[in-house]
Short mmCIF file of C-alpha atoms and ligand atoms in Angstrom, two decimals:
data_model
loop_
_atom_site.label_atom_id
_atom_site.label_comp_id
_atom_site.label_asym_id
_atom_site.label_seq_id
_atom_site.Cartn_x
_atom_site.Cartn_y
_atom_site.Cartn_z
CA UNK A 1 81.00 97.56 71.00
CA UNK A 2 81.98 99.10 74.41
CA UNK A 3 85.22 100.06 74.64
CA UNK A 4 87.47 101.43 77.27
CA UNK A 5 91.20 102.35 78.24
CA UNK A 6 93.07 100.04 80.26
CA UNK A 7 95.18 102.47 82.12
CA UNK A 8 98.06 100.78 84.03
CA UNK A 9 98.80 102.67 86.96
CA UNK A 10 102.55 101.80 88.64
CA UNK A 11 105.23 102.92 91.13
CA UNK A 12 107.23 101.83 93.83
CA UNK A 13 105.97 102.15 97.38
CA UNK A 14 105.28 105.65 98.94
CA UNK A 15 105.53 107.06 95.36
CA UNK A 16 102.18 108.50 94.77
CA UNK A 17 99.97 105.47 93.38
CA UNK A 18 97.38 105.61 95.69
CA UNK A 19 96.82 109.30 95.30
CA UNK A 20 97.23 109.68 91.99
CA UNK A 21 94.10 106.16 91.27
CA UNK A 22 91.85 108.44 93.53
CA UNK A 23 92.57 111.35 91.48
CA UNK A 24 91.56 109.74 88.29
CA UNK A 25 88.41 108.43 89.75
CA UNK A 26 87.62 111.63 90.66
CA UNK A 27 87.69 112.67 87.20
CA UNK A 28 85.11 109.79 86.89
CA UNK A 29 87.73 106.66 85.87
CA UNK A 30 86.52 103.41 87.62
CA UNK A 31 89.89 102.41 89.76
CA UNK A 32 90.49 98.89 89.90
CA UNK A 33 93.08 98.16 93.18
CA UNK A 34 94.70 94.98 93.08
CA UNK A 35 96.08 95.44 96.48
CA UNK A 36 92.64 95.84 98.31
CA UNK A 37 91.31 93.00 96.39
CA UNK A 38 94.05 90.36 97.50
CA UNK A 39 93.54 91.98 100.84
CA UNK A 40 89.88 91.02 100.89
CA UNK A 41 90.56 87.37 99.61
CA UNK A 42 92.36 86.87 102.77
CA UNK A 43 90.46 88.39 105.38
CA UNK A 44 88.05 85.79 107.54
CA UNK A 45 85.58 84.87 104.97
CA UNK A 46 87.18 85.25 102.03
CA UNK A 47 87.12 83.30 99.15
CA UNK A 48 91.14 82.29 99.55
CA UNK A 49 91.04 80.94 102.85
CA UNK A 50 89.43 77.64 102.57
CA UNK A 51 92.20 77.05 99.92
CA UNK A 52 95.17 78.63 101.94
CA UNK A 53 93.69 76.17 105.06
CA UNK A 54 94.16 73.60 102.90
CA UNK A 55 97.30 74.10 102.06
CA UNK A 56 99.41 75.52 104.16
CA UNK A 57 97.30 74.16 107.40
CA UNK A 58 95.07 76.71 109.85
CA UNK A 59 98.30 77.69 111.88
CA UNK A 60 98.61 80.41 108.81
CA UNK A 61 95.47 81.92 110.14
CA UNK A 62 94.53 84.28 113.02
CA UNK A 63 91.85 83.56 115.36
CA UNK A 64 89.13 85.27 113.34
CA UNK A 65 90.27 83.73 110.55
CA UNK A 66 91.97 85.76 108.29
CA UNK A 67 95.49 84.73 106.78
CA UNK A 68 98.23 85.60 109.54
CA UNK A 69 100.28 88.21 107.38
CA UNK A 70 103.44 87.95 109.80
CA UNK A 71 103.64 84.28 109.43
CA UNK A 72 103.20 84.12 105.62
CA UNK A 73 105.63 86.95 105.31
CA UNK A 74 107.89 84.59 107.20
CA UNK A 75 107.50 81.75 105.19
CA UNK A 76 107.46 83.06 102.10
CA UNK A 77 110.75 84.89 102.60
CA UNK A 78 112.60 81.97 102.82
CA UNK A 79 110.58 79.25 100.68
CA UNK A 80 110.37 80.02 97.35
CA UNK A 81 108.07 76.80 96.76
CA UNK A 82 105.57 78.41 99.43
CA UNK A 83 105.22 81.30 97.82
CA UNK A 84 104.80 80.13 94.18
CA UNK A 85 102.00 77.96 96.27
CA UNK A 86 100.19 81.02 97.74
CA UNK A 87 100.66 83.02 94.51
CA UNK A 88 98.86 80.16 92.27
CA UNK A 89 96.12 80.22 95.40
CA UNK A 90 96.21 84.16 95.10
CA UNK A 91 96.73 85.43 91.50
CA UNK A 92 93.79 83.85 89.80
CA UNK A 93 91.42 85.17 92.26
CA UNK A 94 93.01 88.23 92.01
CA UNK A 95 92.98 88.37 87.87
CA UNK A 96 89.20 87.08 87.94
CA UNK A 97 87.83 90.00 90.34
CA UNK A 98 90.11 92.83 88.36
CA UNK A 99 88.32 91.71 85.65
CA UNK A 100 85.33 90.99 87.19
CA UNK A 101 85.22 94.60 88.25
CA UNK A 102 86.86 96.09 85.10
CA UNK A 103 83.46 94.64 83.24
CA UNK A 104 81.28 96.74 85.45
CA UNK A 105 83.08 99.98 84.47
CA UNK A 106 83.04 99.05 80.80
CA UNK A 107 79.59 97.95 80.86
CA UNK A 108 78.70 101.59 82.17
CA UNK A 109 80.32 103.16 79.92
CA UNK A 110 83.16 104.92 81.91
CA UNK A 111 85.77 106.16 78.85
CA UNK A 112 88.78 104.59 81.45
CA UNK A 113 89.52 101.65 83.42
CA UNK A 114 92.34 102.34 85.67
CA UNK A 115 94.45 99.19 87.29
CA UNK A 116 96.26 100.44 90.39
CA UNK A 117 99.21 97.38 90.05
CA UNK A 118 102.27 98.01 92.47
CA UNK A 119 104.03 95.34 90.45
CA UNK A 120 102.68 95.63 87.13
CA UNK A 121 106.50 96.27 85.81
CA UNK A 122 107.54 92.99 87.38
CA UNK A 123 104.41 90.60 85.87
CA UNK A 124 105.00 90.26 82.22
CA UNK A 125 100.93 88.65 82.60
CA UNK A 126 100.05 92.02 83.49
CA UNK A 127 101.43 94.37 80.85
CA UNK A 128 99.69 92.16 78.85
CA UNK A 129 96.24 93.01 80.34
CA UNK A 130 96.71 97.36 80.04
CA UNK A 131 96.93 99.03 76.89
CA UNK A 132 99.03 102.10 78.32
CA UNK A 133 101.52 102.19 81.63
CA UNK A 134 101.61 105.28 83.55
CA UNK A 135 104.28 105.33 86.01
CA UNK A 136 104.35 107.06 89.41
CA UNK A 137 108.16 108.21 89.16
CA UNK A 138 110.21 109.67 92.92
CA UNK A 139 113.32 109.63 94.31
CA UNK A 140 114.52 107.12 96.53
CA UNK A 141 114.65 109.52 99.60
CA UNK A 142 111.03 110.59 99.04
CA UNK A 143 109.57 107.30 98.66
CA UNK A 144 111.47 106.52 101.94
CA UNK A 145 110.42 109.61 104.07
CA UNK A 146 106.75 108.74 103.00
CA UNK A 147 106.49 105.77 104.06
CA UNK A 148 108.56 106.42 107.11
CA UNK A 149 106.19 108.72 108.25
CA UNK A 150 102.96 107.10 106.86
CA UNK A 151 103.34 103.81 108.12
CA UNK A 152 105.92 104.48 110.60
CA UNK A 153 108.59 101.73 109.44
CA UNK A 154 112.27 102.53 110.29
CA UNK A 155 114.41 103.13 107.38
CA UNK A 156 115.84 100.29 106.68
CA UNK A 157 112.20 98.24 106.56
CA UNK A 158 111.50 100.58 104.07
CA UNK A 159 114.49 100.21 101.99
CA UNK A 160 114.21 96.20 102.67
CA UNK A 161 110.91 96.58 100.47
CA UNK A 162 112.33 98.61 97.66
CA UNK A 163 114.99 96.24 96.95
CA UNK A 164 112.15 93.56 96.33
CA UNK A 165 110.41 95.46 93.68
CA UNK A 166 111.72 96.69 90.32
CA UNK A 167 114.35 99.62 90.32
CA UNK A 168 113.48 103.07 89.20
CA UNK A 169 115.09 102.51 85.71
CA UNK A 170 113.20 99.20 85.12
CA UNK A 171 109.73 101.16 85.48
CA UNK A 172 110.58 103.95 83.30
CA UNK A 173 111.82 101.80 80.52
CA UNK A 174 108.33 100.45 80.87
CA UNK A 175 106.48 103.70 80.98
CA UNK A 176 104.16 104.96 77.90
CA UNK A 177 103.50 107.88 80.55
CA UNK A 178 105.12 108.96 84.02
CA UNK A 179 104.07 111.45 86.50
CA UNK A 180 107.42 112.82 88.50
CA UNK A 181 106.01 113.18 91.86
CA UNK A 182 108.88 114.10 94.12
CA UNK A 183 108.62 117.55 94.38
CA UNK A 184 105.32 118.71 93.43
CA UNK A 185 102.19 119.65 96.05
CA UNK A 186 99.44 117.77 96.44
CA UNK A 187 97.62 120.69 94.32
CA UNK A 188 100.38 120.52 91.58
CA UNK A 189 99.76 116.74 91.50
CA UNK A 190 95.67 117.05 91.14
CA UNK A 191 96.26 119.42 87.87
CA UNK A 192 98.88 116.82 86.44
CA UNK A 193 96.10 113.92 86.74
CA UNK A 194 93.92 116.29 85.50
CA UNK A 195 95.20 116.96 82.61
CA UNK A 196 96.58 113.74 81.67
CA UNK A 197 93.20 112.30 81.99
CA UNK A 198 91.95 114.35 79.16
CA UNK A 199 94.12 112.20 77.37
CA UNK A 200 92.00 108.83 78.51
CA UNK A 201 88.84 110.22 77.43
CA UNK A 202 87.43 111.97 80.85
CA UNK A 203 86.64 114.74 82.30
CA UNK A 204 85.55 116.64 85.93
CA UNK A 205 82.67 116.45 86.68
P1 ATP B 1 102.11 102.19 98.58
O1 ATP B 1 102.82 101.50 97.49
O2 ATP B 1 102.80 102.06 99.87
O3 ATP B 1 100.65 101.86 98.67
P2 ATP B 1 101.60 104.62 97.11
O4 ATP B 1 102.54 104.65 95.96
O5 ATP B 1 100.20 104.22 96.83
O6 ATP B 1 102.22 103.78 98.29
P3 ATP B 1 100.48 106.93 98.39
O7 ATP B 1 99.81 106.13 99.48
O8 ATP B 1 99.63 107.54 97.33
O9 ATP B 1 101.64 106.07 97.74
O10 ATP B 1 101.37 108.09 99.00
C1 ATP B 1 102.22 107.85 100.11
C2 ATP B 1 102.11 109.03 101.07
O11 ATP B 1 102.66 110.18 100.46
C3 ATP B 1 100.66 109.36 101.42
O12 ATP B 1 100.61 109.75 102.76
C4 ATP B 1 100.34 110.55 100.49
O13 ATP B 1 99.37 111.40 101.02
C5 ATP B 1 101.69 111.22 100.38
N1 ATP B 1 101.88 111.92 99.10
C6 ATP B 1 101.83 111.40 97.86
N2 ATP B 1 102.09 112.32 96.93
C7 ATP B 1 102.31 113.48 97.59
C8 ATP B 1 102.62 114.84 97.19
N3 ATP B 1 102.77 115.18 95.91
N4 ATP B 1 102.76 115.75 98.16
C9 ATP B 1 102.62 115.41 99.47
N5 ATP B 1 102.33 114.18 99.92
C10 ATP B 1 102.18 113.22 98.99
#
């Protein structure tokens, strides 16, 4: 039987996540991003929109199509019922391609699945679905300089979104593994994946 690791790969935002899932598919994992594939159900075309149409009504999309992000956002914030709506549109999409694309890695034989989930911690559904949680650890001010500069949000945009996911203390208690990524390079960083990923069965190529 083929078997692989599901590797759950966590952290708030700006703490590493991204970097660390393309590390490990450099040392051959197949990276699963949850993110980019809820992203794609809602761009013009895809496979959520003819339900989120339906539902919500086609003032939530843009003129190409695509769900309006900014109105959502606004909704959502202050309906709870509207976003448990979107979620049930959203989720099992989102839990079918995962999988759909977990299969493919499996089925080629690749020793390591790895689930990039920014809220695995807060989804009891998917702790479930990983058999080890590695969590991208930082300190507050790093996360927020990060994404400051990255995505040039003022501060207090940036804290807005950290209060909405878990606290620091939440993920580690749910951490098999955690990478502390507030002070090392990018260099330092690439040797830590590296040699955790021994652990998970791969290796450079
Ligand atoms: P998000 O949740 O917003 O998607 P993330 O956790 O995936 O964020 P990344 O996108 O990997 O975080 O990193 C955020 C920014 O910080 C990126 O610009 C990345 O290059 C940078 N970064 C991450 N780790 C380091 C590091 N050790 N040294 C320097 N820069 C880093």
């Amino acid at each position: 039987m083929l078997t692989s690791v599901r590797l759950g790969l966590t952290g708030g935002i700006g703490s590493g996540k991204s970097t660390v899932a393309q590390l490990f598919a450099k040392m051959g994992a197949v990276v699963v991003d949850a993110d980019a594939i809820a992203r794609e159900l809602t761009l013009p075309q895809g496979q959520a929109m003819p339900l989120i149409v339906a539902t919500f009504g086609p003032a939530f999309t843009t003129l190409s199509g695509a769900l309006d992000r900014e109105k959502m956002r606004a909704l959502i914030h202050t309906d709870a019922s509207a976003r448990q709506r979107l979620e049930s549109i959203i989720h099992p999409m989102v839990a079918l391609e995962t999988e759909r694309q977990a299969q493919v890695g499996v089925h080629a034989g690749c020793p390591c699945i790895v689930f990039d989930i920014p809220l695995l911690v807060e989804s009891a559904t998917w702790r479930q679905k990983v058999d080890h949680v590695l969590v991208v650890d930082c300190t507050p001010e790093v996360q927020i300089s990060r994404v400051m500069t990255r995505s040039l949000l003022p501060r207090d945009a940036v804290e807005k979104i950290m209060s909405s996911q878990a606290g620091r203390e939440q993920r580690l208690g749910a951490a098999d593994s955690v990478i502390f990524n507030a002070n090392l390079t990018l260099a330092q960083l690439g040797a830590e994946v590296h040699q955790i990923s021994h652990r998970f069965g791969l290796s450079s190529k």
